């Protein structure tokens, strides 16, 4: 086990993720833009966050909403200009907030000049900047059929290989075929990526969130993945590959360590082994600051992927939290992130609680209490601070624009049609539709409702539709009304982030211990213990069940620091402070959460 690192700003930081397309539109185009973000910097600062992570707004044909980049050094004119980024850096800095950009270098767009050159002929010096292979052939009914080089499945359905007629070779793409994977084995490619990173760091950017950074090193042989499916899920082969650590250490030396106080948060899907994670984040290895892990996001995926029903229980959710809190803590010398939402997921209120009008706020606050009392760099996604829910069921699925949703829906439908009785083309997709309504990325990508009294809730002045659907019913939970309400979800987040700052010694640097067994019971309770700081006990009722009993552990005097239901209990200095003696029963309402300082304990 490695030693705790020197303390860095990101250990206590909260990062606010902004999805530029959906934050604020100033051009009446229906798509958010950088000027819109700049116009809201005071709002961002009012949340009490330390950094902003901006999802991509580089030049892109937008097949995957900017995660397909055609020029790393240009801002897509739909969002603004480089000047807007420079201004955003300044405006945020004035308010003590740093800007992180998204670094998407596992793949580029197929429109990137690098790919265009690579594709131009087999002998081009950039051919090897991407992953090209000859295909396989098979004779079917006396005819030669071309087959991809291996059986790997793309994460956006189908094969990872796309055939290029002109050169009679295939290139690899883990995501859409318009997102070809870069070949990190090529040192010239790596140098070019580092130069593009420096371009932004020289502009005062404080670091990066690194898209699928654990996928950049593929096994050179590209062996078939085990299994009998035509296209086989192969993340076990292309994630955490043979040279990934070498490349990241090189990136640190060549780029990141040349700038002060940089943060590098790597996204690492399909990675659940703490030992594998530690190899990226132990400070002495000089790779990344922390990883974004997917265990919670994948919790409700079914056997046929995200849009098939998955069974999960509270015990699973609690278990994941406990596992990572124990495995990666400041005292054990490995850091982590804490997050429940991003642009890649549905809204946490709808996934983990219920979105009834009666419970929405309660669930949002309970989850806010969970996240703000765990250790790790906290990443909150825009709109989460408002307790936004999934899209309402009135929005037809055909209007969901995401490439992932549409590909997966179509693939599942085609598979059903194939197995349907002759001529029967109308297959039942209601179960898939239900999963889309629960988990599609569009739910997270809804525009921010700034003011419900305005068209498009103040997000845009466009005449027609916004680029992606948004809830416009009474339950939009807009910023304007939440600003007026001291007990709104928004103001609860602000209070919890303040508390997190004040109690950072315990909540950020302290250790974690669950109270009792991790089980399926409604309550999730845990201790946070800091060195030379008070212990905090967090008690959460994670269900809609009212009147749930929790027995305060013996031998403590508990002082209420935070509560989700101020009508019932009052937190705060002097006012209704409720020291309670150990051994006492407390009764929790639906989704109620309590944070208690423990002033003396056995
Ligand atoms: O996500 C990585 C990733 O694995 C996701 O595609 C994930 O499988 C999916 O979102 C689950 O619903 C990153 C980006 O965050 C995502 O937006 C991009 O689509 C993807 O990489 C490709 O760049």
Coordinates of C-alpha atoms and ligand atoms in Angstrom, one line a residue:
X1 CA 0.0 0.0 0.0
X2 CA 1.4 3.4 -0.9
X3 CA 1.7 6.4 1.3
X4 CA -0.7 9.4 1.3
X5 CA 0.4 11.9 -1.2
X6 CA 1.0 15.6 -0.5
X7 CA -2.4 17.3 -0.3
X8 CA -3.5 18.9 -3.5
X9 CA -6.3 21.3 -4.4
X10 CA -8.3 18.6 -6.1
X11 CA -8.6 16.4 -3.0
X12 CA -11.2 18.7 -1.6
X13 CA -12.5 19.9 -4.9
X14 CA -16.0 19.7 -6.4
X15 CA -16.0 19.7 -10.2
X16 CA -19.1 20.9 -12.0
X17 CA -19.6 19.2 -15.4
X18 CA -21.0 21.5 -18.1
X19 CA -22.4 20.0 -21.2
X20 CA -22.2 23.0 -23.5
X21 CA -25.0 22.0 -25.9
X22 CA -27.5 22.0 -23.0
X23 CA -26.4 24.8 -20.7
X24 CA -27.5 28.1 -22.2
X25 CA -28.2 29.2 -25.8
X26 CA -27.5 32.8 -26.6
X27 CA -28.0 32.6 -30.4
X28 CA -31.5 31.2 -30.6
X29 CA -30.1 28.2 -32.4
X30 CA -31.6 25.7 -29.9
X31 CA -28.1 24.6 -29.0
X32 CA -26.1 25.9 -26.0
X33 CA -22.9 27.9 -26.5
X34 CA -19.9 29.3 -24.8
X35 CA -21.3 32.8 -24.5
X36 CA -24.2 31.1 -22.6
X37 CA -21.8 29.6 -20.1
X38 CA -19.9 32.9 -19.7
X39 CA -23.3 34.6 -18.9
X40 CA -23.8 32.1 -16.1
X41 CA -20.5 32.2 -14.3
X42 CA -22.0 33.9 -11.3
X43 CA -24.5 31.1 -11.0
X44 CA -21.7 28.5 -11.2
X45 CA -19.7 30.3 -8.6
X46 CA -22.8 30.5 -6.3
X47 CA -22.8 26.7 -6.1
X48 CA -19.5 26.6 -4.3
X49 CA -17.7 24.5 -6.8
X50 CA -13.9 24.6 -7.4
X51 CA -13.6 23.6 -11.1
X52 CA -15.6 23.2 -14.2
X53 CA -15.2 20.3 -16.6
X54 CA -16.4 21.3 -20.0
X55 CA -17.5 18.5 -22.3
X56 CA -16.1 18.8 -25.8
X57 CA -16.9 21.9 -27.9
X58 CA -14.1 21.4 -30.4
X59 CA -14.7 21.3 -34.1
X60 CA -16.7 18.2 -34.8
X61 CA -19.2 16.7 -37.2
X62 CA -21.2 15.9 -34.1
X63 CA -21.9 12.3 -34.7
X64 CA -21.4 11.7 -31.0
X65 CA -22.1 15.2 -29.7
X66 CA -18.5 16.4 -29.9
X67 CA -16.8 13.2 -28.8
X68 CA -15.8 12.9 -32.4
X69 CA -13.3 15.7 -32.9
X70 CA -12.0 16.8 -36.3
X71 CA -9.7 19.6 -35.0
X72 CA -8.3 19.5 -31.4
X73 CA -7.2 23.1 -31.6
X74 CA -10.4 24.7 -32.9
X75 CA -13.7 25.5 -31.2
X76 CA -16.8 24.5 -33.3
X77 CA -18.3 27.8 -34.5
X78 CA -21.7 26.5 -33.2
X79 CA -20.3 27.0 -29.7
X80 CA -18.2 30.1 -30.2
X81 CA -14.5 30.6 -30.6
X82 CA -11.1 30.2 -28.9
X83 CA -11.6 33.7 -27.6
X84 CA -14.7 32.5 -25.7
X85 CA -12.6 29.8 -24.0
X86 CA -9.9 32.3 -23.0
X87 CA -12.6 34.6 -21.6
X88 CA -14.2 31.7 -19.7
X89 CA -10.9 30.8 -18.2
X90 CA -10.5 34.4 -17.0
X91 CA -14.1 34.8 -15.7
X92 CA -13.9 31.6 -13.8
X93 CA -10.4 32.3 -12.4
X94 CA -11.7 35.7 -11.1
X95 CA -14.1 33.6 -9.1
X96 CA -11.5 31.1 -7.9
X97 CA -12.7 28.4 -10.3
X98 CA -10.5 26.4 -12.6
X99 CA -11.4 25.1 -16.1
X100 CA -10.8 21.5 -17.2
X101 CA -11.3 20.5 -20.8
X102 CA -12.3 17.1 -22.1
X103 CA -9.5 15.3 -23.8
X104 CA -10.8 12.8 -26.3
X105 CA -7.8 11.0 -27.7
X106 CA -8.7 7.4 -27.9
X107 CA -10.3 8.2 -31.2
X108 CA -10.8 11.2 -33.5
X109 CA -13.6 12.0 -36.0
X110 CA -13.2 10.3 -39.4
X111 CA -13.2 13.9 -40.6
X112 CA -10.0 14.7 -38.8
X113 CA -7.2 15.5 -41.3
X114 CA -5.0 12.8 -39.6
X115 CA -7.6 10.2 -40.5
X116 CA -8.1 11.6 -44.0
X117 CA -4.4 11.3 -44.6
X118 CA -4.2 7.9 -42.9
X119 CA -7.0 6.6 -45.2
X120 CA -5.5 8.1 -48.3
X121 CA -3.2 5.2 -49.0
X122 CA -1.5 2.3 -47.3
X123 CA 2.0 3.9 -47.5
X124 CA 1.1 7.3 -46.1
X125 CA 3.3 8.2 -43.1
X126 CA 0.1 8.6 -41.0
X127 CA -1.3 5.2 -42.1
X128 CA -0.1 3.8 -38.8
X129 CA -1.6 6.6 -36.7
X130 CA -4.8 4.5 -36.7
X131 CA -5.4 0.8 -36.4
X132 CA -5.6 -0.8 -39.9
X133 CA -5.7 -4.5 -40.6
X134 CA -6.4 -6.8 -43.5
X135 CA -9.7 -8.7 -43.1
X136 CA -10.5 -12.4 -43.1
X137 CA -12.4 -14.2 -45.8
X138 CA -14.8 -17.1 -45.8
X139 CA -16.4 -19.0 -48.6
X140 CA -20.2 -19.0 -48.3
X141 CA -22.2 -20.7 -51.0
X142 CA -19.2 -20.7 -53.3
X143 CA -18.7 -17.0 -52.9
X144 CA -15.9 -15.3 -51.0
X145 CA -17.2 -13.1 -48.2
X146 CA -15.0 -10.5 -46.5
X147 CA -15.0 -10.6 -42.7
X148 CA -13.6 -8.2 -40.2
X149 CA -10.1 -9.0 -38.7
X150 CA -11.6 -10.1 -35.4
X151 CA -14.9 -10.6 -33.5
X152 CA -14.9 -7.5 -31.3
X153 CA -18.1 -5.7 -30.8
X154 CA -18.3 -1.9 -30.9
X155 CA -19.8 -0.2 -27.9
X156 CA -22.2 1.4 -30.2
X157 CA -23.3 -2.0 -31.7
X158 CA -22.0 -4.0 -34.7
X159 CA -18.3 -4.8 -35.3
X160 CA -15.5 -2.5 -34.2
X161 CA -14.1 -2.8 -37.8
X162 CA -15.1 -0.7 -40.8
X163 CA -14.1 -1.8 -44.3
X164 CA -12.3 0.7 -46.5
X165 CA -12.9 -0.3 -50.1
X166 CA -10.1 1.9 -51.6
X167 CA -7.3 0.2 -49.6
X168 CA -9.0 -3.2 -49.0
X169 CA -8.3 -2.9 -45.3
X170 CA -10.4 -2.4 -42.1
X171 CA -9.9 0.2 -39.4
X172 CA -10.8 -0.2 -35.8
X173 CA -13.4 1.9 -34.0
X174 CA -14.6 1.0 -30.5
X175 CA -17.4 3.5 -30.8
X176 CA -19.2 4.6 -34.0
X177 CA -17.5 3.9 -37.4
X178 CA -17.1 7.7 -37.7
X179 CA -14.9 7.6 -34.6
X180 CA -11.7 5.7 -35.6
X181 CA -9.3 4.7 -32.8
X182 CA -5.9 6.2 -32.8
X183 CA -2.9 4.0 -32.7
X184 CA -1.0 5.0 -29.5
X185 CA 1.8 2.6 -30.3
X186 CA 3.0 5.2 -32.8
X187 CA 5.3 7.7 -31.1
X188 CA 4.6 10.4 -33.7
X189 CA 0.9 10.2 -32.9
X190 CA 1.6 10.5 -29.2
X191 CA 3.8 13.6 -29.8
X192 CA 1.1 15.2 -31.8
X193 CA -1.5 14.6 -29.0
X194 CA 0.9 16.1 -26.4
X195 CA 1.3 19.2 -28.6
X196 CA -2.4 19.6 -28.8
X197 CA -2.7 19.3 -25.0
X198 CA 0.0 21.9 -24.5
X199 CA -2.0 24.3 -26.8
X200 CA -4.8 24.4 -24.2
X201 CA -2.7 24.3 -21.1
X202 CA -0.8 27.3 -22.4
X203 CA -4.2 29.1 -22.4
X204 CA -4.6 28.6 -18.7
X205 CA -6.6 25.4 -18.6
X206 CA -6.1 23.6 -15.3
X207 CA -6.2 20.0 -16.6
X208 CA -8.3 17.5 -18.4
X209 CA -11.0 14.9 -18.0
X210 CA -9.7 12.2 -20.3
X211 CA -12.2 10.3 -22.3
X212 CA -11.9 6.4 -22.1
X213 CA -8.3 6.8 -21.4
X214 CA -8.0 3.2 -20.3
X215 CA -8.7 2.1 -23.9
X216 CA -5.7 3.7 -25.6
X217 CA -3.5 0.6 -25.6
X218 CA -4.8 -2.4 -27.5
X219 CA -3.1 -5.8 -27.4
X220 CA -1.0 -5.7 -30.6
X221 CA -2.2 -9.1 -31.8
X222 CA -5.9 -8.0 -31.4
X223 CA -7.0 -11.6 -30.6
X224 CA -10.6 -12.7 -30.8
X225 CA -12.6 -12.2 -27.7
X226 CA -13.9 -15.4 -26.1
X227 CA -17.6 -16.3 -26.8
X228 CA -19.9 -17.4 -29.6
X229 CA -21.7 -14.1 -30.5
X230 CA -21.0 -12.8 -34.0
X231 CA -19.7 -9.6 -32.4
X232 CA -18.3 -10.3 -29.0
X233 CA -18.0 -7.7 -26.2
X234 CA -14.2 -7.3 -25.8
X235 CA -13.6 -4.6 -23.2
X236 CA -11.6 -7.2 -21.2
X237 CA -9.1 -7.0 -24.1
X238 CA -9.0 -3.4 -25.1
X239 CA -9.4 -1.8 -21.6
X240 CA -6.3 -1.4 -19.4
X241 CA -4.1 -2.8 -22.2
X242 CA -0.4 -3.6 -22.1
X243 CA 1.2 -0.1 -22.6
X244 CA -1.4 2.2 -21.0
X245 CA 0.7 3.0 -18.0
X246 CA 3.8 3.6 -20.1
X247 CA 1.9 6.1 -22.2
X248 CA 0.3 7.9 -19.3
X249 CA 3.7 8.2 -17.5
X250 CA 5.1 9.6 -20.7
X251 CA 2.2 12.1 -20.9
X252 CA 2.9 13.2 -17.4
X253 CA 6.6 13.8 -18.1
X254 CA 6.1 15.4 -21.5
X255 CA 3.1 17.5 -20.7
X256 CA 1.3 17.6 -17.4
X257 CA 4.2 17.9 -15.1
X258 CA 5.4 21.0 -16.9
X259 CA 2.5 23.0 -15.6
X260 CA 1.7 23.6 -12.0
X261 CA -1.2 22.1 -10.2
X262 CA -2.7 20.2 -13.1
X263 CA -5.5 17.7 -12.5
X264 CA -5.9 14.7 -14.8
X265 CA -9.2 12.7 -14.3
X266 CA -9.3 9.7 -16.4
X267 CA -12.5 7.9 -17.5
X268 CA -12.2 4.2 -17.1
X269 CA -15.2 2.1 -18.1
X270 CA -15.3 -1.7 -17.5
X271 CA -12.7 -1.5 -14.7
X272 CA -13.8 -2.9 -11.3
X273 CA -10.6 -4.3 -9.8
X274 CA -9.1 -2.0 -7.2
X275 CA -5.6 -3.2 -7.9
X276 CA -6.0 -2.2 -11.6
X277 CA -7.3 1.2 -10.6
X278 CA -4.6 1.8 -8.1
X279 CA -2.0 1.4 -10.8
X280 CA -3.3 4.5 -12.4
X281 CA -3.7 6.7 -9.4
X282 CA -1.1 6.0 -6.8
X283 CA 0.8 9.3 -6.8
X284 CA 4.3 7.9 -6.9
X285 CA 3.5 6.2 -10.2
X286 CA 2.9 9.7 -11.7
X287 CA 0.0 8.9 -14.0
X288 CA -3.5 10.3 -13.2
X289 CA -5.1 12.2 -10.3
X290 CA -8.2 10.0 -10.1
X291 CA -10.5 7.8 -12.3
X292 CA -14.1 8.0 -13.2
X293 CA -15.3 4.4 -12.7
X294 CA -18.5 2.9 -14.0
X295 CA -19.7 0.3 -11.4
X296 CA -22.6 2.5 -10.5
X297 CA -23.5 3.4 -14.1
X298 CA -23.4 -0.2 -15.1
X299 CA -25.5 -1.4 -12.1
X300 CA -28.8 -1.5 -13.9
X301 CA -27.6 -2.8 -17.2
X302 CA -29.1 -6.2 -18.2
X303 CA -27.6 -9.2 -19.8
X304 CA -28.2 -7.8 -23.3
X305 CA -26.7 -4.4 -22.5
X306 CA -27.9 -1.1 -21.2
X307 CA -31.3 -1.3 -22.7
X308 CA -32.2 -4.7 -21.3
X309 CA -33.6 -4.8 -17.8
X310 CA -31.0 -5.3 -15.0
X311 CA -31.7 -6.6 -11.6
X312 CA -30.1 -4.6 -8.9
X313 CA -30.8 -4.2 -5.2
X314 CA -29.9 -1.6 -2.6
X315 CA -27.3 -4.0 -1.3
X316 CA -25.5 -3.8 -4.7
X317 CA -25.5 0.0 -4.7
X318 CA -24.4 0.2 -1.1
X319 CA -21.8 -2.5 -1.8
X320 CA -20.2 -0.5 -4.6
X321 CA -20.0 2.6 -2.5
X322 CA -18.4 0.7 0.3
X323 CA -16.0 -1.1 -1.9
X324 CA -14.5 2.0 -3.5
X325 CA -14.5 4.1 -0.3
X326 CA -12.5 1.3 1.4
X327 CA -10.2 0.6 -1.6
X328 CA -9.2 4.1 -2.4
X329 CA -8.8 6.6 0.4
X330 CA -6.4 9.5 1.1
X331 CA -4.8 7.5 3.9
X332 CA -4.2 4.5 1.7
X333 CA -2.5 6.7 -1.0
X334 CA -4.9 6.4 -3.8
X335 CA -7.5 8.8 -4.8
X336 CA -10.9 8.5 -6.5
X337 CA -13.9 10.5 -7.8
X338 CA -17.4 10.4 -6.6
X339 CA -20.3 10.9 -9.1
X340 CA -23.8 9.7 -9.8
X341 CA -24.4 11.5 -13.1
X342 CA -22.8 12.7 -16.3
X343 CA -23.8 13.3 -19.9
X344 CA -23.6 9.5 -20.3
X345 CA -26.3 8.6 -17.9
X346 CA -29.9 9.2 -16.9
X347 CA -30.9 11.3 -14.0
X348 CA -30.0 9.8 -10.6
X349 CA -33.3 10.8 -9.1
X350 CA -35.2 8.7 -11.6
X351 CA -32.7 5.8 -11.5
X352 CA -32.2 5.4 -7.8
X353 CA -35.3 6.9 -6.3
X354 CA -38.6 7.8 -7.8
X355 CA -39.7 10.8 -9.8
X356 CA -43.1 11.4 -8.3
X357 CA -43.6 15.0 -7.5
X358 CA -43.9 14.1 -3.9
X359 CA -40.5 12.4 -3.7
X360 CA -38.4 14.1 -6.3
X361 CA -36.8 16.7 -4.0
X362 CA -36.4 14.2 -1.2
X363 CA -34.5 11.7 -3.4
X364 CA -32.3 14.5 -4.8
X365 CA -31.4 15.7 -1.4
X366 CA -30.7 12.3 0.0
X367 CA -28.4 11.5 -3.0
X368 CA -26.7 14.9 -2.5
X369 CA -26.1 14.0 1.1
X370 CA -24.6 10.7 0.0
X371 CA -22.3 12.2 -2.5
X372 CA -21.1 15.2 -0.4
X373 CA -20.2 12.9 2.5
X374 CA -18.0 10.5 0.6
X375 CA -14.3 10.9 0.0
X376 CA -13.1 11.6 -3.5
X377 CA -13.1 14.5 -6.0
X378 CA -16.8 15.2 -6.3
X379 CA -18.1 15.5 -9.8
X380 CA -21.6 16.9 -10.2
X381 CA -23.3 17.1 -13.5
X382 CA -25.2 20.2 -14.5
X383 CA -28.9 20.0 -13.5
X384 CA -28.1 17.5 -10.8
X385 CA -28.1 20.5 -8.4
X386 CA -31.7 21.1 -9.4
X387 CA -32.8 17.5 -8.9
X388 CA -33.7 17.2 -12.6
X389 CA -35.5 14.0 -13.5
X390 CA -35.7 11.9 -16.7
X391 CA -37.6 13.1 -19.7
X392 CA -41.3 12.7 -19.4
X393 CA -42.9 9.7 -21.1
X394 CA -44.7 12.0 -23.5
X395 CA -41.5 12.5 -25.5
X396 CA -41.5 9.9 -28.3
X397 CA -38.4 7.7 -28.4
X398 CA -37.9 8.6 -32.1
X399 CA -37.1 12.1 -30.9
X400 CA -34.2 10.9 -28.8
X401 CA -31.2 12.1 -30.9
X402 CA -28.3 10.1 -29.3
X403 CA -26.3 7.8 -31.6
X404 CA -26.1 5.2 -28.7
X405 CA -29.8 5.2 -28.1
X406 CA -30.8 5.0 -31.8
X407 CA -28.2 2.3 -32.7
X408 CA -29.0 0.1 -29.7
X409 CA -32.8 0.4 -30.2
X410 CA -32.5 -0.4 -33.9
X411 CA -30.1 -3.3 -33.3
X412 CA -32.4 -4.9 -30.7
X413 CA -35.4 -4.3 -33.0
X414 CA -33.7 -5.9 -36.0
X415 CA -32.6 -8.9 -33.9
X416 CA -36.2 -9.4 -32.8
X417 CA -37.5 -9.0 -36.4
X418 CA -35.0 -11.7 -37.5
X419 CA -36.5 -14.1 -35.0
X420 CA -40.1 -13.1 -35.5
X421 CA -42.5 -15.3 -37.4
X422 CA -42.5 -14.9 -41.2
X423 CA -43.7 -11.6 -42.4
X424 CA -44.2 -10.3 -38.9
X425 CA -42.4 -7.0 -38.8
X426 CA -44.2 -5.4 -35.8
X427 CA -42.3 -6.8 -32.9
X428 CA -43.0 -5.8 -29.3
X429 CA -40.4 -3.3 -28.2
X430 CA -42.2 -2.1 -25.1
X431 CA -39.6 -3.5 -22.7
X432 CA -36.8 -1.8 -24.5
X433 CA -38.7 1.4 -24.6
X434 CA -39.1 1.2 -20.9
X435 CA -35.4 0.8 -20.4
X436 CA -34.7 3.7 -22.8
X437 CA -37.0 5.8 -20.6
X438 CA -35.0 4.8 -17.6
X439 CA -31.4 4.9 -18.8
X440 CA -30.9 6.8 -22.1
X441 CA -28.2 9.5 -22.2
X442 CA -30.8 12.0 -23.4
X443 CA -32.2 12.3 -19.9
X444 CA -29.0 13.8 -18.6
X445 CA -28.5 15.9 -21.7
X446 CA -31.7 17.8 -21.3
X447 CA -31.2 21.6 -21.4
X448 CA -31.1 23.5 -18.1
X449 CA -34.4 25.0 -17.2
X450 CA -33.4 28.5 -16.1
X451 CA -36.8 30.1 -15.8
X452 CA -40.0 28.1 -16.3
X453 CA -42.0 31.2 -17.2
X454 CA -40.1 31.6 -20.4
X455 CA -40.2 29.6 -23.7
X456 CA -37.9 26.6 -23.5
X457 CA -37.7 27.4 -19.8
X458 CA -35.2 30.2 -20.5
X459 CA -32.6 27.9 -22.1
X460 CA -33.1 29.2 -25.6
X461 CA -35.1 31.8 -27.6
X462 CA -35.3 29.5 -30.6
X463 CA -38.5 29.4 -32.5
X464 CA -38.6 25.6 -33.1
X465 CA -37.4 22.8 -31.0
X466 CA -34.3 22.7 -28.9
X467 CA -31.6 20.3 -30.2
X468 CA -32.6 17.6 -27.7
X469 CA -36.0 17.3 -25.9
X470 CA -36.5 18.8 -22.5
X471 CA -39.2 18.6 -19.9
X472 CA -41.5 21.6 -20.1
X473 CA -44.2 20.5 -17.7
X474 CA -44.8 22.0 -14.2
X475 CA -42.1 19.7 -12.8
X476 CA -39.2 21.4 -14.6
X477 CA -37.6 22.4 -11.3
X478 CA -36.2 25.6 -12.8
X479 CA -33.4 27.7 -11.3
X480 CA -35.5 30.8 -10.9
X481 CA -38.0 29.2 -8.5
X482 CA -35.4 27.2 -6.6
X483 CA -33.4 30.4 -6.0
X484 CA -36.5 31.8 -4.1
X485 CA -36.9 28.7 -2.0
X486 CA -34.5 28.2 0.9
X487 CA -35.4 24.5 1.1
X488 CA -35.0 23.9 -2.6
X489 CA -32.7 21.1 -3.9
X490 CA -30.4 23.8 -5.3
X491 CA -30.0 25.5 -1.9
X492 CA -29.5 22.1 -0.2
X493 CA -26.6 21.4 -2.5
X494 CA -25.1 24.7 -1.7
X495 CA -25.4 24.0 2.0
X496 CA -23.9 20.5 1.7
X497 CA -21.0 21.8 -0.4
X498 CA -20.3 24.4 2.3
X499 CA -20.4 21.7 5.0
X500 CA -18.1 19.5 2.9
X501 CA -15.6 22.4 2.8
X502 CA -15.9 23.0 6.5
X503 CA -15.5 19.4 7.4
X504 CA -13.0 18.5 4.7
X505 CA -10.6 16.9 7.2
X506 CA -13.2 14.2 7.9
X507 CA -15.4 14.1 4.7
X508 CA -12.5 14.4 2.2
X509 CA -9.4 13.1 3.9
X510 CA -11.1 10.8 6.5
X511 CA -11.7 7.1 6.4
X512 CA -14.9 5.3 5.7
X513 CA -16.7 2.6 7.7
X514 CA -20.2 1.2 7.1
X515 CA -22.3 0.8 10.2
X516 CA -23.3 -2.9 10.4
X517 CA -23.8 -5.2 7.5
X518 CA -24.2 -4.0 3.9
X519 CA -27.7 -5.3 3.3
X520 CA -31.0 -4.6 1.5
X521 CA -32.5 -2.7 4.4
X522 CA -33.7 0.8 3.7
X523 CA -31.0 2.5 5.7
X524 CA -27.4 3.1 4.6
X525 CA -25.3 4.4 7.5
X526 CA -21.6 5.0 7.7
X527 CA -18.9 6.7 9.7
X528 CA -16.5 9.1 8.4
X529 CA -13.4 9.4 10.6
X530 CA -10.8 12.1 10.2
X531 CA -7.5 12.4 11.9
X532 CA -7.6 15.1 14.6
X533 CA -11.1 16.0 13.4
X534 CA -14.5 15.0 14.5
X535 CA -16.2 11.8 13.4
X536 CA -19.3 12.2 11.3
X537 CA -22.1 9.7 11.1
X538 CA -24.3 9.7 8.0
X539 CA -27.7 7.9 8.1
X540 CA -29.7 7.7 4.8
X541 CA -33.1 6.1 4.2
X542 CA -32.7 5.1 0.6
X543 CA -36.3 4.1 0.1
X544 CA -39.8 5.7 -0.1
X545 CA -40.7 3.8 3.1
X546 CA -41.7 6.2 5.9
X547 CA -41.0 5.7 9.6
X548 CA -37.8 3.6 9.2
X549 CA -36.1 2.9 12.5
X550 CA -32.4 3.4 13.0
X551 CA -30.7 2.7 16.3
X552 CA -27.9 5.2 17.0
X553 CA -24.8 3.3 17.9
X554 CA -24.0 3.3 21.7
X555 CA -21.7 5.6 23.3
X556 CA -21.9 8.7 21.2
X557 CA -23.3 12.2 21.5
X558 CA -24.7 13.2 18.2
X559 CA -25.1 16.7 17.0
X560 CA -27.1 17.2 13.9
X561 CA -25.0 18.9 11.2
X562 CA -27.3 18.4 8.2
X563 CA -30.7 17.0 7.4
X564 CA -32.7 16.7 4.3
X565 CA -36.0 17.5 6.0
X566 CA -35.7 20.7 8.0
X567 CA -39.5 20.7 8.7
X568 CA -38.9 17.7 10.8
X569 CA -35.5 18.3 12.3
X570 CA -33.4 21.5 12.5
X571 CA -29.8 21.6 11.9
X572 CA -27.6 24.5 12.8
X573 CA -25.8 26.3 15.6
X574 CA -27.8 26.5 18.7
X575 CA -31.2 26.4 16.9
X576 CA -32.8 23.2 17.8
X577 CA -29.4 21.4 18.0
X578 CA -30.4 17.9 19.0
X579 CA -27.8 16.0 20.9
X580 CA -29.0 12.5 21.2
X581 CA -27.6 9.8 23.3
X582 CA -26.4 6.5 21.9
X583 CA -28.6 3.6 21.9
X584 CA -31.6 5.7 21.1
X585 CA -33.9 5.0 18.2
X586 CA -34.5 7.6 15.5
X587 CA -37.2 7.3 12.9
X588 CA -36.5 8.3 9.3
X589 CA -39.1 9.6 6.8
X590 CA -39.0 8.6 3.1
X591 CA -35.6 9.3 1.6
X592 CA -34.6 11.2 4.7
X593 CA -30.9 11.7 5.4
X594 CA -29.0 12.9 8.4
X595 CA -25.4 14.0 9.0
X596 CA -24.3 14.0 12.6
X597 CA -21.2 15.1 14.3
X598 CA -20.1 12.6 16.9
X599 CA -18.5 14.5 19.8
X600 CA -17.6 11.6 21.9
X601 CA -17.6 8.0 21.0
X602 CA -16.4 4.8 22.6
Ligands
LIG1 O1 -17.9 7.4 -22.7 C1 -17.4 6.1 -22.6 C2 -18.3 5.0 -22.7 O2 -17.9 3.9 -22.6 C3 -19.7 5.3 -23.0 O3 -19.9 5.3 -24.3 C4 -20.6 4.4 -22.3 O4 -20.5 3.1 -22.8 C5 -22.0 4.8 -22.6 O5 -22.1 6.2 -22.4 C6 -23.0 4.2 -21.7 O6 -24.2 4.6 -21.9 C7 -17.2 8.4 -23.3 C8 -18.0 9.6 -23.4 O7 -18.3 10.1 -22.1 C9 -19.2 9.4 -24.2 O8 -20.1 10.5 -24.2 C10 -18.8 9.1 -25.6 O9 -19.9 8.7 -26.4 C11 -17.7 8.0 -25.6 O10 -16.7 8.0 -24.6 C12 -17.0 8.0 -26.9 O11 -16.1 9.1 -26.9

